[in-house]
Coordinates of C-alpha atoms and ligand atoms in Angstrom, one line a residue:
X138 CA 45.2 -28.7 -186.2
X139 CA 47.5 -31.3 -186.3
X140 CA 51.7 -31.2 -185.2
X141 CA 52.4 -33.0 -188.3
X142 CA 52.0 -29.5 -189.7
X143 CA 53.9 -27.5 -187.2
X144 CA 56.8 -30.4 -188.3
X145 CA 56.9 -29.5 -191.5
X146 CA 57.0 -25.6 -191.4
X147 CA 60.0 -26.4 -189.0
X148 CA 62.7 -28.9 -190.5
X149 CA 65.8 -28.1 -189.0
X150 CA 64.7 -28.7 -185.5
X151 CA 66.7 -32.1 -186.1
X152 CA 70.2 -30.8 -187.1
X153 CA 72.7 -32.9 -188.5
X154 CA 75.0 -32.5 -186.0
X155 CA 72.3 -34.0 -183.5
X156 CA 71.9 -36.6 -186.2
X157 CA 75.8 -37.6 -186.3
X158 CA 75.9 -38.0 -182.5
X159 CA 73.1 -39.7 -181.3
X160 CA 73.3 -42.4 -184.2
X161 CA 77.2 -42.6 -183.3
X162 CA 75.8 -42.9 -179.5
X163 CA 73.1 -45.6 -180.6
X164 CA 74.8 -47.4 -182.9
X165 CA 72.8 -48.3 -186.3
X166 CA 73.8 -52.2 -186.2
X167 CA 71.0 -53.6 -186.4
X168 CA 69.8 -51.6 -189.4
X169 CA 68.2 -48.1 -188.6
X170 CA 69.0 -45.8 -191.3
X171 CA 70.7 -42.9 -189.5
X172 CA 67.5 -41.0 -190.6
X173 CA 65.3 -43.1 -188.8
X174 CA 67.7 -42.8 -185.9
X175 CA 67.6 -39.1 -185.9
X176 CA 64.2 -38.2 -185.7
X177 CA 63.5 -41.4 -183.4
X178 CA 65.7 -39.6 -180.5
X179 CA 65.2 -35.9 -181.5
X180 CA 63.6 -34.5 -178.4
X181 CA 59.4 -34.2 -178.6
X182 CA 57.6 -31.0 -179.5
X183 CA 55.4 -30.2 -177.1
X184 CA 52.2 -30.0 -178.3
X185 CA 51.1 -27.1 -175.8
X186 CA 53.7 -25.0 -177.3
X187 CA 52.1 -25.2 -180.6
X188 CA 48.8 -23.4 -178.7
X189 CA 47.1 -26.9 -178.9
X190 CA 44.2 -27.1 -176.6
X191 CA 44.3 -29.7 -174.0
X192 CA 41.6 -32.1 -175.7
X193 CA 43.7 -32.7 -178.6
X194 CA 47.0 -32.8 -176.9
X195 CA 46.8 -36.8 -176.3
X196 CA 47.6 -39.1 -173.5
X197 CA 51.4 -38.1 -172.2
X198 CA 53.3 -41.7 -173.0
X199 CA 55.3 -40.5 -169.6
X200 CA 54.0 -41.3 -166.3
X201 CA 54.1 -43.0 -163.0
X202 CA 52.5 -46.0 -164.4
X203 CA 52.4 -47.2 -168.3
X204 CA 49.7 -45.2 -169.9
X205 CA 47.0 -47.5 -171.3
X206 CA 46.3 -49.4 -168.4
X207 CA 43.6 -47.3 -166.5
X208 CA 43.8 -44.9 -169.0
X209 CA 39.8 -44.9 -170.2
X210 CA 39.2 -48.0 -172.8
X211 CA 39.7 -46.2 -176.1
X212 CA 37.2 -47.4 -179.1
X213 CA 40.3 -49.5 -180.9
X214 CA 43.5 -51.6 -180.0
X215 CA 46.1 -52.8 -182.4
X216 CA 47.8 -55.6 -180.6
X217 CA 51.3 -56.6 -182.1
X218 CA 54.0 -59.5 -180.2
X219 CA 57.4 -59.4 -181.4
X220 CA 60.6 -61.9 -181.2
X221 CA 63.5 -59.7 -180.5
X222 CA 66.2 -61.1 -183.7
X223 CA 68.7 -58.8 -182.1
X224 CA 71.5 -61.1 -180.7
X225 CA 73.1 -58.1 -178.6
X226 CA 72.1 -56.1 -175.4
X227 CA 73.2 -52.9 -176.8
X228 CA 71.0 -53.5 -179.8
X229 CA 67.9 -54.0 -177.6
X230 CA 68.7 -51.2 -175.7
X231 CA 68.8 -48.9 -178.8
X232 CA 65.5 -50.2 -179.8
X233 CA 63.7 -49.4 -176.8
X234 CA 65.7 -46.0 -176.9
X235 CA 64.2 -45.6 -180.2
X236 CA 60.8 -46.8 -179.0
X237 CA 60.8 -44.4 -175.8
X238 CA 61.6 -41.1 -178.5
X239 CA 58.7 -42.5 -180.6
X240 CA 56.2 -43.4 -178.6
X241 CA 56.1 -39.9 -177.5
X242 CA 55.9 -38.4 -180.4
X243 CA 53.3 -40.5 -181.4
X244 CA 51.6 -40.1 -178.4
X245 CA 51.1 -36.1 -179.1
X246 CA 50.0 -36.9 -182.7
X247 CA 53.6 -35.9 -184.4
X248 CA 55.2 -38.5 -186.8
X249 CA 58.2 -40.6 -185.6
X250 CA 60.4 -38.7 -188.4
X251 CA 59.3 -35.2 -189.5
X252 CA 58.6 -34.6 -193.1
X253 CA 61.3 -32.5 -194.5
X254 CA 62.5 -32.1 -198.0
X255 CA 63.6 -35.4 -197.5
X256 CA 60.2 -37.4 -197.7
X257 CA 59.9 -39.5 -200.0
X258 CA 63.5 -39.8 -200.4
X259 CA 64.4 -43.6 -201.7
X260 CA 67.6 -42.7 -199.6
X261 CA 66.0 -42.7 -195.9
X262 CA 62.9 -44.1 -194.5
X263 CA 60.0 -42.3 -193.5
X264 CA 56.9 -42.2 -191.2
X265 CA 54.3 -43.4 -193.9
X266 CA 52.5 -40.1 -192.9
X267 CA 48.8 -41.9 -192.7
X268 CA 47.7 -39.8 -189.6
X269 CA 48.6 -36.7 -191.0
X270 CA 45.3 -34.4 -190.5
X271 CA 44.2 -36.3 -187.8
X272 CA 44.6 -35.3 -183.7
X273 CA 46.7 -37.9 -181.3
X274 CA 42.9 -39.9 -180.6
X275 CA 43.7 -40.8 -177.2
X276 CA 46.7 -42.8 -178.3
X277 CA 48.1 -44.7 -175.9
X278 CA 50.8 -47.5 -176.5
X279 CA 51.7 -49.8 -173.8
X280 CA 55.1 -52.4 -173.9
X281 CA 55.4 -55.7 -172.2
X282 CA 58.0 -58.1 -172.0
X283 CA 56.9 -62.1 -172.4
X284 CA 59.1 -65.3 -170.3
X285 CA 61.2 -65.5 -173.4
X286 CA 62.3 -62.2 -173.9
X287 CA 64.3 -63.2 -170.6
X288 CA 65.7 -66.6 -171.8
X289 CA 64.7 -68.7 -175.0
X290 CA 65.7 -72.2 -174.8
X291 CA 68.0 -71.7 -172.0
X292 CA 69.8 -69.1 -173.5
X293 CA 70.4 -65.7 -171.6
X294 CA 70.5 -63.1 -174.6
X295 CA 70.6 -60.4 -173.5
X296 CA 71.9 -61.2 -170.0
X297 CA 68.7 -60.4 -167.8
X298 CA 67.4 -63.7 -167.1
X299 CA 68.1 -63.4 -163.3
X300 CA 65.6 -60.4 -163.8
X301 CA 63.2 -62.4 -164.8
X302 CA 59.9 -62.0 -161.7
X303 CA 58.4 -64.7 -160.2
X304 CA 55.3 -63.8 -161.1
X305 CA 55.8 -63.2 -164.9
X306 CA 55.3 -67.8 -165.1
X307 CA 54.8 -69.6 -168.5
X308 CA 50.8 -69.9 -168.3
X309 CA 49.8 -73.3 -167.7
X310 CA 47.8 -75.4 -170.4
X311 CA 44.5 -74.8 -169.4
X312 CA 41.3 -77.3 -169.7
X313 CA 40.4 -77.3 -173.5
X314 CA 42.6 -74.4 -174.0
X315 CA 43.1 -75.1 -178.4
X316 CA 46.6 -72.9 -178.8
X317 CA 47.5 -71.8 -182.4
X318 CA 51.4 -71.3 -182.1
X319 CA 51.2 -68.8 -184.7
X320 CA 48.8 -67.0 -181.7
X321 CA 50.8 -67.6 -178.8
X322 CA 53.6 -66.6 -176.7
X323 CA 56.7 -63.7 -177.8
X324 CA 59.0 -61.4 -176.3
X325 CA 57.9 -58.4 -176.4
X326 CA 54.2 -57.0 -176.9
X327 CA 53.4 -53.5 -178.2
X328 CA 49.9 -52.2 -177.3
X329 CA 48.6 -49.4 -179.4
X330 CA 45.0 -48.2 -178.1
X331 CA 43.4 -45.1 -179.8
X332 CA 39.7 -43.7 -180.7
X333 CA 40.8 -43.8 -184.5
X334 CA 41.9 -47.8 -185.7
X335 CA 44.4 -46.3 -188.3
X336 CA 45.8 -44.2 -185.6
X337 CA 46.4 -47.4 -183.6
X338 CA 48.0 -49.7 -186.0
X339 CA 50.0 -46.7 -187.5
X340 CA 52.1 -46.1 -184.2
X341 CA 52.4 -50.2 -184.3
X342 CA 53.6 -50.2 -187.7
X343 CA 56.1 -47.1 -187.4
X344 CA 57.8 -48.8 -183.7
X345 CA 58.1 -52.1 -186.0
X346 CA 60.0 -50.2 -188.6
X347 CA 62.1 -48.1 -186.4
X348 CA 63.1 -51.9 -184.6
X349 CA 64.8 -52.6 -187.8
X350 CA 66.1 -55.7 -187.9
X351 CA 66.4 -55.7 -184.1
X352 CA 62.7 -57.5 -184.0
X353 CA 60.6 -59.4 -186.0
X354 CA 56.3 -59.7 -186.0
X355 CA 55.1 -63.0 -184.1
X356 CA 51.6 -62.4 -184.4
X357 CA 48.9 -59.7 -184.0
X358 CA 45.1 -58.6 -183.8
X359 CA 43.1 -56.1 -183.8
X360 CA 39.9 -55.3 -181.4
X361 CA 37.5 -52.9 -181.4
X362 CA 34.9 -52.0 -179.5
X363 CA 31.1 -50.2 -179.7
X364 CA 30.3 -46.3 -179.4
X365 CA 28.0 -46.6 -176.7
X366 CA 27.0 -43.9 -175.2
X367 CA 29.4 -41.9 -172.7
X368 CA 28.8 -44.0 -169.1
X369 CA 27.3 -46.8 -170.7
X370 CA 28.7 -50.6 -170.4
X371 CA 29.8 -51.5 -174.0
X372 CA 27.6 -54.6 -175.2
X373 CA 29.9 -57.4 -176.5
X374 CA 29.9 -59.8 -179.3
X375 CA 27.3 -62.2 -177.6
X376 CA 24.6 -59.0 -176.7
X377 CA 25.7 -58.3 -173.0
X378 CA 27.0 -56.0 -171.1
X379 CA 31.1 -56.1 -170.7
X380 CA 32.7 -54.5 -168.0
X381 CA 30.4 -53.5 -165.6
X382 CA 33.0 -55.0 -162.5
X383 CA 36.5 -53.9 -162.7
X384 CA 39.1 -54.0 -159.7
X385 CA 38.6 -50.4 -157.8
X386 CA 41.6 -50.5 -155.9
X387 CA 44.2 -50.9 -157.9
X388 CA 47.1 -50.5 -155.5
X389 CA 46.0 -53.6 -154.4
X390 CA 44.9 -55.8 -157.2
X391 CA 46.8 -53.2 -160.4
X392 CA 49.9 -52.3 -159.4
X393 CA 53.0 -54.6 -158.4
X394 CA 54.3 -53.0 -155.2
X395 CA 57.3 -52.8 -153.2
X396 CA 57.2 -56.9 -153.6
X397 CA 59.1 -55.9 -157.2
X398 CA 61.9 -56.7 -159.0
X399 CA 62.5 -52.4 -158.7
X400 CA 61.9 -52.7 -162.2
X401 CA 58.3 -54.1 -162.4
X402 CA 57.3 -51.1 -159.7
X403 CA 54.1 -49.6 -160.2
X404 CA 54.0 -51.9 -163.5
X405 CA 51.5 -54.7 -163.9
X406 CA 51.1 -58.3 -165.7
X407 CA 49.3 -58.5 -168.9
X408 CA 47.1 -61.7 -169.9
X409 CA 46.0 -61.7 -173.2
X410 CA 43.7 -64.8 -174.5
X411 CA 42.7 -64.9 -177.6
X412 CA 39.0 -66.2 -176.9
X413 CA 36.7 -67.5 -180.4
X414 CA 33.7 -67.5 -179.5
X415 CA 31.1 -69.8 -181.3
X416 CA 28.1 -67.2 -182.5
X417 CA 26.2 -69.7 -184.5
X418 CA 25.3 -71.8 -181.2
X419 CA 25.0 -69.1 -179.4
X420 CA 22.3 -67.6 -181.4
X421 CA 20.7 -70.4 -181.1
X422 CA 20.0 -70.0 -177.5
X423 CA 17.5 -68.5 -176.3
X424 CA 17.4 -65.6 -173.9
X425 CA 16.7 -67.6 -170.7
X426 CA 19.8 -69.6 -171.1
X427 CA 22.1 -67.1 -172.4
X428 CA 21.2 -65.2 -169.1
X429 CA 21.7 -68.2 -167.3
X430 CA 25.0 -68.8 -168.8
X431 CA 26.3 -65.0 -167.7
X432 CA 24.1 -64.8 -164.2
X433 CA 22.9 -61.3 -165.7
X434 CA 20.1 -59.9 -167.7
X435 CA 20.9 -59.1 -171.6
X436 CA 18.6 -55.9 -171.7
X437 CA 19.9 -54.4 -168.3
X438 CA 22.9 -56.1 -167.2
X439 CA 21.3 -56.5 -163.4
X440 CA 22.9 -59.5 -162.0
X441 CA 20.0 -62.4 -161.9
X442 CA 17.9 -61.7 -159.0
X443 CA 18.8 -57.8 -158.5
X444 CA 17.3 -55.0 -160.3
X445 CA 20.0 -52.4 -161.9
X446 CA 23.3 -52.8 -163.4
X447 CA 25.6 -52.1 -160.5
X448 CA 23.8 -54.0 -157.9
X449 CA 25.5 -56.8 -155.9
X450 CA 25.6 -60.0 -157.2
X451 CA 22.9 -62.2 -155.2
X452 CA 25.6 -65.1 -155.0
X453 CA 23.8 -66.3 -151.6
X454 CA 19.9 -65.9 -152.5
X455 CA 18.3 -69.3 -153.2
X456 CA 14.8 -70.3 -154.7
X457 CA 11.8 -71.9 -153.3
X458 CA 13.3 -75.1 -154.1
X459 CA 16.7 -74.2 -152.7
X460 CA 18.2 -73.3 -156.2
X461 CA 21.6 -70.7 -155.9
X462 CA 19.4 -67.8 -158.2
X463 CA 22.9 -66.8 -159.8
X464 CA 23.6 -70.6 -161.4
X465 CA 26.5 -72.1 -159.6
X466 CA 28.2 -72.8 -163.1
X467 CA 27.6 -69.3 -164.2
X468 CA 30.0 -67.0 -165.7
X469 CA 29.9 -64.0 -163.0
X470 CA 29.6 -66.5 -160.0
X471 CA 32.7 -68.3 -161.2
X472 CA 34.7 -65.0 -161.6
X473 CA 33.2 -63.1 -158.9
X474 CA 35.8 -62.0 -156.0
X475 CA 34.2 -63.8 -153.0
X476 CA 34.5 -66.9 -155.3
X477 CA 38.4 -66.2 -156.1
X478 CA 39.6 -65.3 -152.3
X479 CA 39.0 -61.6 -153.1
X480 CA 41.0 -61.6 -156.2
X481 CA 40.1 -59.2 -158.7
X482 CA 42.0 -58.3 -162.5
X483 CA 41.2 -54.8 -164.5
X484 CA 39.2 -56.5 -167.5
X485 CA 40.7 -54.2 -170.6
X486 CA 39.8 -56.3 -173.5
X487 CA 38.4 -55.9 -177.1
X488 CA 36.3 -57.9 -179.4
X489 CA 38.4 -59.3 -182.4
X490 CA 36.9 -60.3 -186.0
X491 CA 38.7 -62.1 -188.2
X492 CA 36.8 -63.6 -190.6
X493 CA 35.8 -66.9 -191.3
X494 CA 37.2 -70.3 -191.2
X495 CA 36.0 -73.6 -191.6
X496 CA 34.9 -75.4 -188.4
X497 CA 33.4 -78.7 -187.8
X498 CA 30.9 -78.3 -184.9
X499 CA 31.2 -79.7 -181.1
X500 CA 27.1 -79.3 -180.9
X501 CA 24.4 -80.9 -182.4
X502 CA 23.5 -80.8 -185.1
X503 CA 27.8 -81.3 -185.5
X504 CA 27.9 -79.2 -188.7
X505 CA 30.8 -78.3 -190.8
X506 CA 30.7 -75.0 -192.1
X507 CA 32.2 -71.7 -192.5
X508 CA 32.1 -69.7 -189.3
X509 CA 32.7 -66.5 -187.8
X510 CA 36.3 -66.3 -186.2
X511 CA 35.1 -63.3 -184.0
X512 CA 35.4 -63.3 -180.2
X513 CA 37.1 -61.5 -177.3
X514 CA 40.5 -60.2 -177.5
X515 CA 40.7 -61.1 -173.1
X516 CA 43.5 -58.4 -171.9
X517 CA 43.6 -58.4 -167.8
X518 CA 45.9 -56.3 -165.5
X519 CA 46.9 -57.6 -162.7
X520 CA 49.5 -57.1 -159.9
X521 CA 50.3 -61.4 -159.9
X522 CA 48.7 -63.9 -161.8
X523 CA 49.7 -66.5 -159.8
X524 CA 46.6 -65.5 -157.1
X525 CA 44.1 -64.0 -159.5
X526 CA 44.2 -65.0 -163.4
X527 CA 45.7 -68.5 -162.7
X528 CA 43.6 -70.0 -160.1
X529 CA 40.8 -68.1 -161.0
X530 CA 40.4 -69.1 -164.9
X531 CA 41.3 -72.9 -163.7
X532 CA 38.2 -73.1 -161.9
X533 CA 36.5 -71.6 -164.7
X534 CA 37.7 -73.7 -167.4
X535 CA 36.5 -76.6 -165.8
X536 CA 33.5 -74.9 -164.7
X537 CA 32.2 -72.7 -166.1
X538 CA 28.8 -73.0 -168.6
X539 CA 30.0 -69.8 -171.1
X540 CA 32.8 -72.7 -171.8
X541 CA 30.5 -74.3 -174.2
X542 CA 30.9 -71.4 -176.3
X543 CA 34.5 -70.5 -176.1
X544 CA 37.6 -71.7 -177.6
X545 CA 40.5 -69.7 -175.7
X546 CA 43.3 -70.5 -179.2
X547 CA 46.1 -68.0 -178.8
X548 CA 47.6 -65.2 -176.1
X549 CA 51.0 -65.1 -173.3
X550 CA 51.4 -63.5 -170.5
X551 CA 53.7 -60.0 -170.3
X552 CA 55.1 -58.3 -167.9
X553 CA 54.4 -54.7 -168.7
X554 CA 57.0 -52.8 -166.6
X555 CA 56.7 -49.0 -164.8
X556 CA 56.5 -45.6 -166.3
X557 CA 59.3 -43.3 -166.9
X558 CA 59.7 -39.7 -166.6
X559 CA 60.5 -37.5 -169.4
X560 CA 64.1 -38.0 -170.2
X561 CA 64.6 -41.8 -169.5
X562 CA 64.4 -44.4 -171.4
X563 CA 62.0 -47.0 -171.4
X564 CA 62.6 -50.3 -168.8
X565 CA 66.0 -49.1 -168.3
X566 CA 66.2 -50.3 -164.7
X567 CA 65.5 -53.8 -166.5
X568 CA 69.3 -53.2 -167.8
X569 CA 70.9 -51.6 -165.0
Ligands
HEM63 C1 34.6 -64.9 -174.5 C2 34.9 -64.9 -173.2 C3 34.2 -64.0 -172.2 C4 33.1 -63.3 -172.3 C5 32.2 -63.2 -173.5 C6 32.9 -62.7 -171.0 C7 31.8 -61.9 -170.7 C8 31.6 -61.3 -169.4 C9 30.4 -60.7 -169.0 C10 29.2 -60.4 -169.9 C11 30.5 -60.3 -167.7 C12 29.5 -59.6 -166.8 C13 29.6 -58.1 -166.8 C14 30.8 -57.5 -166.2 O1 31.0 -57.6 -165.0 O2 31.6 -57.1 -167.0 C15 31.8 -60.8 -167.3 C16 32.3 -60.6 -166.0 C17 33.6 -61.0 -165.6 N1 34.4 -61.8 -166.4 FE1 34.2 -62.4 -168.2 N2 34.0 -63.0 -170.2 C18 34.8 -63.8 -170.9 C19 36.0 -64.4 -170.4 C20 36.5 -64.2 -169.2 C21 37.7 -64.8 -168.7 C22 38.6 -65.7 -169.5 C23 37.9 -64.3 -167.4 C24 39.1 -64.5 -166.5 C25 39.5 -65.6 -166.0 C26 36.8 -63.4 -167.1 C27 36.7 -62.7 -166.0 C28 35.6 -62.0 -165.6 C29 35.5 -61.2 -164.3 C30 36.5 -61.2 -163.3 C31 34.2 -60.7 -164.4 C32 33.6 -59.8 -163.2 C33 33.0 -60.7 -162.2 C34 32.4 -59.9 -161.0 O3 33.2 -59.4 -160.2 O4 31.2 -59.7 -160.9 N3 36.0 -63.4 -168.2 N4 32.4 -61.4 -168.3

């Protein structure tokens, strides 16, 4: 069952007189077709009214809090950053007027524009229709807003650099951090996370063309991750277990309080590194060390020196020689809470493979060769990075043994604002 049927069998739920008045309301400056416009901020269908069941009804895009934070990891994320090329603030408030009317369509598995007897038509632009047949897959599609989206070389665009937070800093440069500028940075990121990967880079793709010429693509990547079983850890790239510690309170670590700007209430900071991680070494390793390197066991995921998965992480218990049984320079040690002054992020990240590329090695035997540009697409929540992501990630890039493996080479830092209730438009306190 999908609403992309319902859609069709009813066309004129998007009348031309709707059509007239909300693209003479929005404005089509910056290049929406009218069409686009039109279906864009039609009101949703809701999907319970088509006698949906719950299951494939989809994750609401309204809320409290921006869906796709806590929401349960979906198995793919199509990660897109864009440089807003509109030079107006009425422009960029259309767009995310557009966005907010798609995003919830999407969300409930419908297509940005319906297909009517005009699909196809050289004359408008369509939804390329590729998720027709399919159900919304858990689609959730979160929006985040970089340091330049608020200023770019000193200029205010869109006049809301005074609303700039404190906490949304540039990122520093961090120890052998190896930043591709093609990889880096932009004002606004789009988040799509769904169970189905052309699910996810479809709601990406249609937001993209409904920006018009308002914004361009600055960079993007895909992640995915593996169908473990329901409860299970998914293994990463290097063979362990990823994501058995999360933050459990996220009023406190999550959620940026009454400490604001209003705006950023009950929204959150985004970190996303793009991490390469060097396989070919690491497989060279053998299990001792790799274990070593993470302060956990491969098969189980127990912390070193404890039995199960979920067990606390010995950071105190010595050897007979006075060894620390966790190694000091291991990976959970170094990002463990009582090591960070209690700080702890919501870990939401994907592994990314991109190919290959030619690399000349930093271990012996210092090989040139094609290798795998696969690694970890790092996303973290957190309510400031200034006292968890910052201080915690300078310690471990100096520190930290997994380092010898890793090349962080691309990411920013967005601030990903509140939810809205159905109705509003998306961050429009950031313009009020
Ligand atoms: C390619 C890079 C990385 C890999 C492969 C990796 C892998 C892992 C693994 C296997 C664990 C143990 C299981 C778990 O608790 O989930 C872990 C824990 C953790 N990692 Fe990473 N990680 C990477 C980068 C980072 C970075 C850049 C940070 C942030 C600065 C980070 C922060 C954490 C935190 C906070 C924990 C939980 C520690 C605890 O409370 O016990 N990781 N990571």
């Amino acid at each position: 069952v999908t609403q992309n049927t319902d859609d069709n069998a009813n066309p004129p739920r998007f009348t031309r007189a709707n059509m007239i008045s909300i693209a003479a309301a929005v404005g089509t400056s910056f290049g929406l077709s009218p069409a686009a416009a039109i279906a864009a901020t039609a009101p949703s269908i809701s999907a319970q009214a088509h006698g949906k069941i719950d299951a494939e009804k989809g994750v609401s895009f309204y809320g409290k809090h921006q869906a796709g934070i806590l929401t349960p990891q979906q198995r793919h994320t199509y990660f897109a950053v864009l440089d807003v090329t509109a030079t107006s603030r009425a422009d960029v408030i259309a767009m995310l007027k557009y966005w907010t009317a798609a995003a919830d369509r999407l969300t409930q598995g419908l297509l940005v524009d319906p297909m009517t007897d005009a699909y196809n038509s050289a004359a408008v632009l369509n939804d390329s229709g590729e998720t027709v047949g399919t159900t919304p897959q858990n689609l959730t599609i979160t929006v985040g807003f970089g340091p330049s989206f608020f200023s770019k070389n000193g200029v205010d665009r869109f006049q809301i650099a005074h609303k700039r937070p404190a906490a949304l800093v540039d990122l520093p440069k961090f120890p052998g951090d190896q930043m591709i500028e093609g990889k880096t940075g932009g004002d606004i990121s789009l988040q799509a996370c769904a169970d189905d990967p052309q699910v996810a880079f479809h709601a990406v793709r249609q937001l993209v063309r409904i920006a018009g010429k308002a914004a361009a693509l600055r960079w993007v990547e895909s992640g995915y991750l593996p169908s473990s079983a329901p409860g299970d850890t998914p293994r990463n790239i290097m063979g362990f277990k990823d994501g058995t510690i999360n933050s459990s309170d996220a009023d406190k670590d999550i959620w940026v309080g009454e400490e604001g700007p209003a705006w950023m209430e009950n929204g959150s900071y985004m970190i996303v590194r793009r991490i390469r991680i060097a396989l070919e070494h690491w497989d060279r390793m053998n299990l001792a060390f790799q274990e070593q390197v993470v302060g956990r066991s491969k098969a189980t995921g127990a912390p070193i020196g404890a039995k199960h998965e979920f067990d606390a992480v010995p950071l105190k218990a010595t050897d007979k020689d006075g060894n620390s049984v966790v190694d000091e320079n291991s990976h959970v040690r170094l990002a463990h809470p009582d090591e960070n002054n209690g700080a702890q992020l919501l870990r939401r990240g994907y592994t990314y493979n991109d190919g290959v590329s030619f690399v000349a090695e930093r271990w012996p035997p210092w090989r040139q060769a094609m290798e795998y540009d696969a690694g970890l697409l790092f996303m973290s929540y957190q309510r400031d990075p200034r006292t968890s992501f910052i201080p915690m990630f300078e310690k471990m890039s100096r520190m930290d043994m997994l380092n010898q493996f890793t090349t962080h080479n691309g990411g920013g830092i967005f601030a990903c604002c509140g939810g809205i209730d159905s109705g509003k438009v998306f961050a429009q306190k950031l313009f009020t």
